[in-house]
């Protein structure tokens, strides 16, 4: 590994030493001129050195690549975090949800997937900048910029949500291998052991290559798609012309919300930011990582559309149409309608989705706890050198697998809990993401552009509304979802207009964001200064309004979840 000199902060301030650097190393570093190129601030020496990707290596001090061949080689070395996080999002829950949409509503909901592309790209592009520029995980930034309460709230909510979701991934494993006649008491333990084994190798490259095995296995949706005898004209029509077969009602609206929820998840923010840092991607490689993320967004939507189309065309004019049960039932139905190869392909797609989903979800949990406790958290380290990091991963995987094996375990309640907790965490996580990307002390010249803020606020408002609808219907199943959504949409529009008016008024009065600063360090070299030297967050009108809105939302969410808990306790 390349040497690990203490990084320096902007304007020559010395950065904090990595966890395992010699005592006093940071204080002995000479001050650098204000316009000198700087190393990225790091908390752990394992995050400094060559980029060792699945398909290549970029030396730590390589110059920027200029020829097309060198650029392609650089992209091959960097590609990974964006593609893995996106493909991992098409997990067992995603496979079931897309299959349900196709089996019950045909191809009429394909337009929902197309609308999700900008949502995925906007959210994860902000994560890309935060990871490459700060060198600090998402949970640690929340602690430093919003306080320990919000940091612990985010991580504990993430832990509970991820743990319960991993339980659903092992349900997917049992259904997939159960299709081939394998007992869940054999399938689930083997899958859990395999996930721990491929993660705790002590080699980032080995882990990433194993993840790419799952990524490439996702291509099984292609032959499965053609086995369904798709009709291209109908697919194109429903991609670009919104509609709902049978009309809008509570069931169809909830399914649309489920599609959004299974495609845009909180763990993605924590995972990709930390994985970018762990892979040692710095600001000069941001455009390559952006491309990695865009490719991933397209892949995830294409895969979801293929699954939706398979169920739509295969079950049309059969007794299976409109009668979705679970992913295992879909595999059996495809076998009866299209033949054994279709059922086998679907079961393998479900198995693959469950494994990559469980691996990425659990890893995001380990990264987040490492941020909170300040422990060594890197796939470059061996098990002996990062015991806490790998122990957390192993405990989540083993614990989730064990629950699936318990006879009579309340798996239906767990699925409901996953939906409700996702509704709690996603808007708050997205809000913190937006505020961090407008924090000049954190991102400097990499802060959001005004047009991006407008788009991000709109996306955040829609996610907030969908989460409230999902939680409300979880507590009150008889709620008229269509009416609630219309009323909520009207309130959202009024709220956005009011929020925009407050921000514009504050800017006119000089209380809004300050004029853009000029930075002596080139943008490609600018990195966040040491956390201890960060200036306090600026309390702008937009920040105050956002925090108040989030506090009100979380208070309402907690009340709704408390009501649901009482209902479940009462049987």
Coordinates of C-alpha atoms in Angstrom, one line a residue:
X1 CA 0.0 0.0 0.0
X2 CA 1.2 3.5 -0.6
X3 CA 2.5 5.5 2.3
X4 CA -0.1 7.3 4.4
X5 CA 1.1 10.9 5.0
X6 CA -1.1 13.0 7.2
X7 CA -3.6 14.9 5.0
X8 CA -3.8 18.6 5.3
X9 CA -6.9 20.7 5.5
X10 CA -7.8 23.8 3.4
X11 CA -5.7 26.8 4.0
X12 CA -2.9 24.7 5.4
X13 CA -4.6 23.5 8.6
X14 CA -3.4 20.0 9.6
X15 CA -5.9 17.2 9.5
X16 CA -6.5 14.7 12.2
X17 CA -4.4 11.5 12.0
X18 CA -6.0 8.3 11.0
X19 CA -7.0 5.9 13.7
X20 CA -3.9 3.8 13.4
X21 CA -1.4 6.5 12.6
X22 CA 1.4 7.1 15.2
X23 CA 0.5 9.5 18.0
X24 CA 1.2 13.1 17.2
X25 CA 1.6 12.4 13.5
X26 CA -1.0 15.0 12.5
X27 CA 0.6 17.7 14.7
X28 CA 4.0 17.1 13.2
X29 CA 2.8 17.7 9.6
X30 CA 4.1 20.9 8.0
X31 CA 1.5 23.5 7.0
X32 CA 0.8 23.6 3.3
X33 CA 0.3 26.7 1.2
X34 CA -3.3 27.8 0.7
X35 CA -3.3 26.8 -3.0
X36 CA -1.3 23.6 -2.7
X37 CA -2.8 20.3 -3.8
X38 CA -4.1 18.4 -0.8
X39 CA -4.8 14.8 0.2
X40 CA -8.3 13.9 1.1
X41 CA -9.0 13.9 4.9
X42 CA -9.3 10.3 6.1
X43 CA -10.2 8.7 9.4
X44 CA -8.5 5.4 8.7
X45 CA -5.3 4.5 6.8
X46 CA -7.0 1.6 5.2
X47 CA -8.9 4.2 3.1
X48 CA -5.7 5.6 1.6
X49 CA -3.9 4.0 -1.3
X50 CA -4.5 2.5 -4.7
X51 CA -8.1 2.0 -6.0
X52 CA -8.3 -1.8 -6.2
X53 CA -11.5 -2.5 -8.2
X54 CA -12.9 -5.8 -9.5
X55 CA -11.6 -5.0 -13.0
X56 CA -8.5 -3.0 -12.5
X57 CA -6.3 -0.8 -10.3
X58 CA -5.6 2.9 -10.3
X59 CA -2.4 3.9 -8.5
X60 CA -2.8 6.4 -5.7
X61 CA -0.8 9.2 -7.5
X62 CA -1.9 8.4 -11.1
X63 CA -2.5 11.5 -13.2
X64 CA -5.9 12.1 -14.7
X65 CA -6.6 9.8 -17.6
X66 CA -6.9 11.6 -21.0
X67 CA -7.0 9.0 -23.8
X68 CA -10.2 7.1 -24.4
X69 CA -8.5 3.8 -23.7
X70 CA -7.1 5.1 -20.3
X71 CA -10.5 6.5 -19.4
X72 CA -12.2 3.2 -20.1
X73 CA -9.6 1.4 -18.0
X74 CA -10.2 3.9 -15.2
X75 CA -13.9 3.4 -15.4
X76 CA -13.5 -0.3 -15.2
X77 CA -11.4 0.1 -12.1
X78 CA -13.9 2.5 -10.4
X79 CA -17.2 0.9 -11.4
X80 CA -18.8 -1.0 -8.5
X81 CA -20.3 1.1 -5.7
X82 CA -23.1 2.6 -7.9
X83 CA -23.9 -0.6 -9.8
X84 CA -23.9 -2.8 -6.7
X85 CA -26.1 -0.4 -4.7
X86 CA -28.6 -0.3 -7.5
X87 CA -28.7 -4.0 -8.3
X88 CA -28.8 -4.8 -4.6
X89 CA -31.9 -2.6 -4.4
X90 CA -33.7 -5.2 -6.7
X91 CA -33.8 -7.5 -3.7
X92 CA -36.3 -10.2 -2.7
X93 CA -38.9 -7.6 -1.8
X94 CA -38.3 -5.9 -5.1
X95 CA -38.7 -9.1 -7.1
X96 CA -42.0 -9.9 -5.3
X97 CA -43.3 -6.3 -5.8
X98 CA -42.5 -6.1 -9.5
X99 CA -44.0 -9.5 -10.1
X100 CA -47.1 -8.6 -8.2
X101 CA -47.5 -5.4 -10.3
X102 CA -47.3 -7.4 -13.5
X103 CA -49.4 -10.3 -12.4
X104 CA -52.2 -8.0 -11.0
X105 CA -52.0 -4.9 -13.3
X106 CA -50.3 -6.1 -16.5
X107 CA -47.8 -3.6 -17.9
X108 CA -49.9 -0.6 -16.9
X109 CA -47.5 0.5 -14.1
X110 CA -44.3 0.5 -16.1
X111 CA -44.4 4.3 -16.2
X112 CA -43.7 4.3 -12.4
X113 CA -40.3 2.8 -13.0
X114 CA -39.4 5.4 -15.6
X115 CA -40.2 8.2 -13.1
X116 CA -37.9 6.6 -10.6
X117 CA -34.8 7.0 -12.7
X118 CA -34.3 10.7 -11.9
X119 CA -35.1 10.1 -8.2
X120 CA -32.4 7.4 -8.0
X121 CA -29.9 9.5 -10.0
X122 CA -30.5 12.7 -8.0
X123 CA -30.3 11.0 -4.6
X124 CA -27.3 8.8 -5.3
X125 CA -25.3 11.6 -7.2
X126 CA -25.4 13.6 -4.0
X127 CA -24.1 10.6 -2.1
X128 CA -21.3 10.3 -4.6
X129 CA -20.1 13.8 -3.9
X130 CA -20.4 13.4 -0.2
X131 CA -18.3 10.2 -0.1
X132 CA -15.6 11.4 -2.5
X133 CA -15.2 14.9 -1.1
X134 CA -15.6 14.3 2.7
X135 CA -14.0 10.9 3.3
X136 CA -16.5 10.5 6.1
X137 CA -19.5 8.1 6.3
X138 CA -23.1 9.3 6.2
X139 CA -23.8 8.5 9.8
X140 CA -20.7 10.3 11.1
X141 CA -21.6 13.5 9.1
X142 CA -25.1 13.5 10.6
X143 CA -23.6 13.3 14.1
X144 CA -21.2 16.1 13.4
X145 CA -23.6 18.5 11.6
X146 CA -26.9 17.7 13.4
X147 CA -25.9 16.3 16.8
X148 CA -25.6 12.9 18.4
X149 CA -29.3 12.5 18.9
X150 CA -30.0 12.6 15.2
X151 CA -27.0 10.4 14.5
X152 CA -28.1 7.7 16.9
X153 CA -31.7 8.0 15.7
X154 CA -30.6 7.4 12.1
X155 CA -28.3 4.5 12.8
X156 CA -30.7 2.7 15.2
X157 CA -33.6 3.1 12.8
X158 CA -31.4 1.9 10.0
X159 CA -30.3 -1.1 12.1
X160 CA -33.8 -2.2 12.9
X161 CA -35.0 -1.6 9.4
X162 CA -32.0 -3.4 7.8
X163 CA -32.3 -6.3 10.2
X164 CA -35.9 -6.9 9.5
X165 CA -35.3 -6.5 5.7
X166 CA -32.5 -9.1 5.8
X167 CA -35.1 -11.4 7.4
X168 CA -37.2 -10.9 4.3
X169 CA -34.2 -11.7 2.1
X170 CA -33.7 -15.0 3.8
X171 CA -37.4 -15.7 3.2
X172 CA -36.6 -15.1 -0.4
X173 CA -33.7 -17.6 -0.2
X174 CA -36.0 -20.2 1.3
X175 CA -38.7 -19.7 -1.4
X176 CA -36.2 -19.7 -4.2
X177 CA -34.3 -22.9 -3.2
X178 CA -37.6 -24.4 -2.0
X179 CA -38.7 -24.3 -5.6
X180 CA -35.9 -26.8 -6.3
X181 CA -36.9 -29.0 -3.4
X182 CA -34.2 -27.8 -0.9
X183 CA -35.3 -27.5 2.7
X184 CA -35.1 -24.1 4.2
X185 CA -33.2 -25.6 7.2
X186 CA -30.4 -26.4 4.7
X187 CA -30.7 -23.5 2.3
X188 CA -30.8 -20.6 4.8
X189 CA -27.7 -21.6 6.9
X190 CA -25.7 -22.2 3.8
X191 CA -26.7 -18.8 2.3
X192 CA -25.8 -17.1 5.6
X193 CA -22.4 -18.8 5.8
X194 CA -21.7 -17.9 2.2
X195 CA -22.4 -14.2 2.8
X196 CA -20.2 -14.0 5.8
X197 CA -17.4 -15.9 4.0
X198 CA -17.3 -13.6 0.9
X199 CA -17.4 -10.5 3.0
X200 CA -14.8 -11.3 5.6
X201 CA -12.0 -12.0 3.2
X202 CA -9.9 -9.0 4.1
X203 CA -9.8 -8.0 0.5
X204 CA -11.9 -5.2 -1.0
X205 CA -11.2 -6.5 -4.5
X206 CA -12.3 -10.1 -3.6
X207 CA -15.5 -8.8 -2.1
X208 CA -16.3 -6.6 -5.1
X209 CA -15.7 -9.5 -7.5
X210 CA -18.0 -11.7 -5.5
X211 CA -20.7 -8.9 -5.7
X212 CA -20.2 -8.8 -9.5
X213 CA -21.0 -12.5 -9.7
X214 CA -24.5 -11.5 -8.3
X215 CA -24.6 -8.5 -10.6
X216 CA -24.0 -10.6 -13.7
X217 CA -26.4 -13.3 -12.5
X218 CA -29.0 -10.6 -12.6
X219 CA -28.8 -10.9 -16.4
X220 CA -30.9 -14.1 -16.1
X221 CA -33.9 -11.7 -16.3
X222 CA -33.1 -11.3 -20.1
X223 CA -33.9 -14.9 -21.2
X224 CA -36.8 -14.9 -18.7
X225 CA -38.1 -11.8 -20.3
X226 CA -38.2 -13.3 -23.8
X227 CA -39.7 -16.6 -22.5
X228 CA -42.7 -14.4 -21.5
X229 CA -43.4 -13.6 -25.2
X230 CA -43.4 -9.8 -24.7
X231 CA -45.1 -7.3 -27.0
X232 CA -42.8 -4.3 -27.6
X233 CA -45.5 -1.8 -28.6
X234 CA -47.5 -2.3 -25.4
X235 CA -44.3 -2.0 -23.3
X236 CA -43.3 1.3 -24.9
X237 CA -46.8 2.7 -24.6
X238 CA -47.1 2.0 -20.9
X239 CA -43.6 3.2 -20.2
X240 CA -44.5 6.7 -21.5
X241 CA -48.3 6.9 -21.0
X242 CA -49.4 6.7 -17.3
X243 CA -52.4 4.6 -16.4
X244 CA -53.6 1.9 -14.0
X245 CA -55.4 -1.1 -15.3
X246 CA -58.8 -1.3 -13.6
X247 CA -58.5 2.3 -12.4
X248 CA -57.0 3.9 -9.3
X249 CA -58.1 2.5 -6.0
X250 CA -56.5 1.9 -2.6
X251 CA -54.9 -1.4 -3.6
X252 CA -53.3 0.0 -6.8
X253 CA -52.1 3.2 -5.1
X254 CA -50.5 1.2 -2.3
X255 CA -48.8 -1.0 -4.9
X256 CA -47.3 2.1 -6.6
X257 CA -46.0 3.3 -3.2
X258 CA -44.5 -0.2 -2.7
X259 CA -42.7 0.0 -6.0
X260 CA -41.3 3.4 -5.1
X261 CA -40.4 2.1 -1.6
X262 CA -38.6 -1.0 -2.8
X263 CA -36.6 1.0 -5.4
X264 CA -35.6 4.0 -3.3
X265 CA -34.4 2.8 0.1
X266 CA -32.5 4.5 3.0
X267 CA -29.7 2.0 3.2
X268 CA -28.6 3.0 -0.3
X269 CA -27.4 6.4 1.1
X270 CA -25.3 4.9 3.9
X271 CA -23.9 2.0 1.8
X272 CA -22.8 3.9 -1.3
X273 CA -21.2 6.8 0.6
X274 CA -19.1 4.4 2.8
X275 CA -18.3 2.1 0.0
X276 CA -17.0 4.9 -2.1
X277 CA -14.7 5.9 0.8
X278 CA -13.7 2.3 1.3
X279 CA -12.8 2.0 -2.4
X280 CA -10.6 5.1 -2.0
X281 CA -12.4 7.2 -4.7
X282 CA -11.3 10.8 -4.5
X283 CA -12.8 14.0 -6.0
X284 CA -10.9 13.7 -9.3
X285 CA -12.8 10.4 -10.0
X286 CA -16.2 11.8 -9.2
X287 CA -17.4 11.8 -12.9
X288 CA -16.4 8.2 -13.3
X289 CA -18.4 7.3 -10.1
X290 CA -21.3 9.3 -11.4
X291 CA -21.3 7.3 -14.6
X292 CA -21.2 4.1 -12.5
X293 CA -24.3 5.3 -10.6
X294 CA -26.1 6.3 -13.8
X295 CA -25.4 2.8 -15.3
X296 CA -26.7 1.2 -12.1
X297 CA -29.9 3.3 -12.2
X298 CA -30.6 2.1 -15.8
X299 CA -29.8 -1.5 -14.9
X300 CA -32.1 -1.5 -11.9
X301 CA -35.1 -0.1 -13.9
X302 CA -34.6 -2.4 -16.8
X303 CA -34.4 -5.4 -14.5
X304 CA -37.6 -4.3 -12.7
X305 CA -39.4 -3.7 -16.0
X306 CA -38.4 -7.1 -17.2
X307 CA -39.8 -8.8 -14.1
X308 CA -43.0 -6.9 -14.4
X309 CA -43.4 -7.8 -18.1
X310 CA -42.7 -11.5 -17.5
X311 CA -45.6 -11.7 -15.1
X312 CA -47.9 -9.5 -17.2
X313 CA -47.5 -11.4 -20.4
X314 CA -47.2 -14.9 -19.0
X315 CA -50.3 -14.8 -16.8
X316 CA -52.5 -12.8 -19.1
X317 CA -55.7 -14.7 -19.9
X318 CA -54.9 -17.4 -17.3
X319 CA -56.3 -18.1 -13.8
X320 CA -53.1 -16.7 -12.3
X321 CA -53.8 -13.1 -13.4
X322 CA -54.9 -10.9 -10.6
X323 CA -54.1 -13.6 -8.0
X324 CA -50.6 -12.9 -6.8
X325 CA -49.6 -14.8 -3.6
X326 CA -45.8 -14.6 -3.2
X327 CA -42.6 -14.9 -5.2
X328 CA -42.7 -18.7 -4.7
X329 CA -46.2 -18.8 -6.2
X330 CA -45.0 -16.8 -9.1
X331 CA -42.2 -19.3 -9.9
X332 CA -44.7 -22.2 -9.7
X333 CA -47.1 -20.3 -11.9
X334 CA -44.5 -19.5 -14.5
X335 CA -43.5 -23.2 -14.6
X336 CA -47.1 -24.2 -15.4
X337 CA -47.7 -21.5 -18.0
X338 CA -44.3 -21.2 -19.7
X339 CA -42.6 -24.4 -18.7
X340 CA -39.9 -25.6 -16.2
X341 CA -37.1 -23.3 -17.6
X342 CA -39.1 -20.2 -16.9
X343 CA -39.9 -21.3 -13.3
X344 CA -36.2 -22.2 -12.7
X345 CA -35.0 -18.9 -14.1
X346 CA -37.3 -16.9 -11.9
X347 CA -36.3 -18.9 -8.8
X348 CA -32.6 -18.2 -9.6
X349 CA -33.3 -14.5 -10.1
X350 CA -35.1 -14.5 -6.7
X351 CA -32.2 -16.3 -5.1
X352 CA -29.6 -13.9 -6.6
X353 CA -31.7 -10.9 -5.6
X354 CA -32.0 -12.1 -2.0
X355 CA -28.3 -12.7 -1.6
X356 CA -27.0 -9.5 -3.1
X357 CA -29.7 -7.6 -1.2
X358 CA -28.8 -9.2 2.1
X359 CA -25.1 -8.6 1.6
X360 CA -25.3 -4.9 0.7
X361 CA -27.9 -4.1 3.3
X362 CA -25.9 -5.8 6.1
X363 CA -22.7 -4.1 5.0
X364 CA -24.4 -0.7 5.2
X365 CA -25.3 -1.5 8.8
X366 CA -21.7 -2.3 9.6
X367 CA -20.4 0.9 8.0
X368 CA -22.9 3.0 9.9
X369 CA -22.0 1.5 13.3
X370 CA -18.3 2.0 12.5
X371 CA -19.2 5.7 11.8
X372 CA -20.9 6.1 15.2
X373 CA -18.3 4.2 17.3
X374 CA -15.2 5.3 15.4
X375 CA -14.0 1.7 14.9
X376 CA -12.0 0.4 12.0
X377 CA -14.5 -0.3 9.2
X378 CA -13.0 -1.4 5.9
X379 CA -13.2 -4.4 3.6
X380 CA -9.4 -3.9 3.1
X381 CA -8.9 -5.1 6.7
X382 CA -8.8 -8.7 7.9
X383 CA -11.3 -10.1 10.4
X384 CA -8.7 -9.9 13.2
X385 CA -7.9 -6.2 12.3
X386 CA -11.6 -5.1 12.2
X387 CA -13.4 -7.4 14.6
X388 CA -16.3 -5.0 15.4
X389 CA -17.0 -4.4 11.7
X390 CA -17.2 -8.0 10.7
X391 CA -18.8 -9.1 14.0
X392 CA -21.7 -6.7 13.3
X393 CA -22.1 -8.1 9.8
X394 CA -22.1 -11.7 11.0
X395 CA -24.5 -11.0 13.9
X396 CA -27.1 -9.4 11.6
X397 CA -26.8 -12.2 9.0
X398 CA -26.9 -15.0 11.5
X399 CA -29.7 -13.4 13.6
X400 CA -31.9 -12.7 10.5
X401 CA -31.4 -16.3 9.2
X402 CA -32.2 -17.8 12.6
X403 CA -35.6 -15.9 12.7
X404 CA -36.6 -17.4 9.4
X405 CA -35.9 -20.9 10.7
X406 CA -38.1 -20.5 13.9
X407 CA -41.3 -22.4 13.4
X408 CA -44.3 -20.1 13.5
X409 CA -42.2 -16.9 13.4
X410 CA -44.4 -13.8 12.6
X411 CA -43.0 -13.2 9.2
X412 CA -46.1 -11.3 8.0
X413 CA -45.8 -8.9 10.9
X414 CA -42.1 -8.4 10.0
X415 CA -43.0 -7.5 6.5
X416 CA -45.5 -4.9 7.7
X417 CA -42.8 -3.5 10.1
X418 CA -40.3 -3.2 7.2
X419 CA -42.8 -1.1 5.3
X420 CA -43.6 1.2 8.3
X421 CA -40.0 1.7 9.3
X422 CA -38.9 2.4 5.8
X423 CA -41.6 5.1 5.8
X424 CA -40.0 6.6 8.9
X425 CA -36.4 6.6 7.8
X426 CA -36.4 7.4 4.1
X427 CA -37.7 11.1 4.3
X428 CA -35.4 11.9 7.3
X429 CA -32.4 10.3 5.6
X430 CA -33.1 12.2 2.4
X431 CA -33.6 15.4 4.3
X432 CA -30.2 15.1 6.0
X433 CA -28.7 14.3 2.6
X434 CA -30.1 17.4 1.1
X435 CA -29.0 19.6 4.0
X436 CA -25.4 18.2 3.9
X437 CA -25.1 18.8 0.2
X438 CA -25.9 22.5 0.9
X439 CA -23.4 22.8 3.7
X440 CA -20.4 24.8 2.4
X441 CA -18.2 23.7 5.2
X442 CA -18.7 20.1 4.2
X443 CA -18.8 20.3 0.4
X444 CA -17.4 23.7 -0.4
X445 CA -17.4 24.2 -4.2
X446 CA -19.2 20.8 -4.6
X447 CA -22.4 22.1 -3.0
X448 CA -25.7 21.6 -4.8
X449 CA -26.6 24.0 -7.7
X450 CA -29.9 25.9 -7.2
X451 CA -31.7 23.9 -9.9
X452 CA -30.6 20.7 -8.3
X453 CA -32.0 21.9 -4.9
X454 CA -35.4 22.7 -6.5
X455 CA -35.5 19.1 -8.0
X456 CA -34.3 17.5 -4.8
X457 CA -36.8 19.4 -2.6
X458 CA -39.6 18.3 -5.0
X459 CA -38.4 14.7 -4.8
X460 CA -38.2 14.9 -1.0
X461 CA -41.7 16.2 -0.7
X462 CA -43.1 13.4 -2.8
X463 CA -41.2 10.8 -0.8
X464 CA -42.5 12.3 2.4
X465 CA -46.1 12.2 1.1
X466 CA -45.7 8.6 0.0
X467 CA -44.2 7.6 3.3
X468 CA -47.1 9.2 5.2
X469 CA -49.6 7.4 3.0
X470 CA -47.8 4.0 3.6
X471 CA -47.7 4.5 7.3
X472 CA -51.3 5.7 7.6
X473 CA -52.6 2.7 5.7
X474 CA -50.5 0.3 7.8
X475 CA -52.2 1.7 10.9
X476 CA -55.7 2.2 9.3
X477 CA -56.1 -0.5 6.6
X478 CA -59.6 0.7 5.7
X479 CA -58.4 4.2 4.8
X480 CA -59.4 5.5 1.4
X481 CA -55.9 5.8 -0.1
X482 CA -56.9 7.6 -3.3
X483 CA -58.7 10.4 -1.4
X484 CA -55.9 10.6 1.2
X485 CA -53.3 10.9 -1.6
X486 CA -55.3 13.7 -3.4
X487 CA -55.7 15.7 -0.1
X488 CA -52.0 15.1 0.8
X489 CA -50.9 16.1 -2.7
X490 CA -52.8 19.4 -2.4
X491 CA -51.2 20.0 1.1
X492 CA -47.8 19.2 -0.4
X493 CA -48.2 21.8 -3.2
X494 CA -49.3 24.5 -0.7
X495 CA -46.4 23.5 1.6
X496 CA -43.8 23.7 -1.3
X497 CA -45.1 27.2 -2.3
X498 CA -44.9 28.4 1.3
X499 CA -41.4 26.9 1.7
X500 CA -40.2 28.6 -1.5
X501 CA -41.7 31.9 -0.4
X502 CA -39.8 31.7 2.9
X503 CA -36.5 30.9 1.3
X504 CA -36.9 33.7 -1.4
X505 CA -37.8 36.3 1.3
X506 CA -34.8 35.2 3.4
X507 CA -32.5 35.6 0.5
X508 CA -33.8 39.0 -0.3
X509 CA -33.3 40.1 3.3
X510 CA -29.8 38.8 3.3
X511 CA -30.6 35.9 5.7
X512 CA -30.4 33.2 3.0
X513 CA -27.4 31.5 1.6
X514 CA -24.3 33.6 1.2
X515 CA -22.9 34.4 -2.2
X516 CA -20.7 31.7 -3.6
X517 CA -17.2 31.7 -2.1
X518 CA -14.1 31.7 -4.2
X519 CA -11.8 28.8 -3.3
X520 CA -8.0 29.0 -3.7
X521 CA -7.8 25.2 -4.2
X522 CA -9.1 23.9 -7.6
X523 CA -12.5 22.2 -7.3
X524 CA -11.0 18.8 -8.3
X525 CA -8.6 19.0 -5.3
X526 CA -11.0 20.5 -2.7
X527 CA -11.8 18.2 0.1
X528 CA -13.5 18.6 3.5
X529 CA -11.2 19.8 6.3
X530 CA -10.8 17.8 9.5
X531 CA -14.1 17.4 11.3
X532 CA -12.6 19.1 14.4
X533 CA -11.9 22.3 12.3
X534 CA -15.4 22.5 10.6
X535 CA -17.2 25.7 11.2
X536 CA -20.6 25.5 12.8
X537 CA -23.6 24.9 10.4
X538 CA -25.2 28.1 9.1
X539 CA -28.8 28.4 10.4
X540 CA -30.4 29.6 7.2
X541 CA -34.2 29.9 6.8
X542 CA -34.3 26.9 4.6
X543 CA -32.4 24.7 7.1
X544 CA -34.6 25.8 10.0
X545 CA -37.8 25.1 7.9
X546 CA -36.5 21.7 6.9
X547 CA -35.6 20.7 10.4
X548 CA -39.0 21.8 11.7
X549 CA -40.8 19.9 9.0
X550 CA -38.8 16.7 9.7
X551 CA -39.5 17.0 13.5
X552 CA -43.2 17.4 12.8
X553 CA -43.2 14.4 10.4
X554 CA -41.3 12.2 12.8
X555 CA -43.6 13.1 15.7
X556 CA -46.6 12.1 13.6
X557 CA -44.9 8.9 12.4
X558 CA -44.1 7.9 16.0
X559 CA -47.7 8.4 17.0
X560 CA -48.9 6.2 14.1
X561 CA -46.4 3.5 14.9
X562 CA -47.4 3.5 18.5
X563 CA -51.1 3.1 17.5
X564 CA -50.1 0.1 15.3
X565 CA -48.1 -1.4 18.1
X566 CA -51.1 -1.2 20.4
X567 CA -53.3 -2.8 17.7
X568 CA -50.8 -5.7 17.2
X569 CA -50.6 -6.2 21.0
X570 CA -54.3 -6.4 21.2
X571 CA -54.3 -9.2 18.6

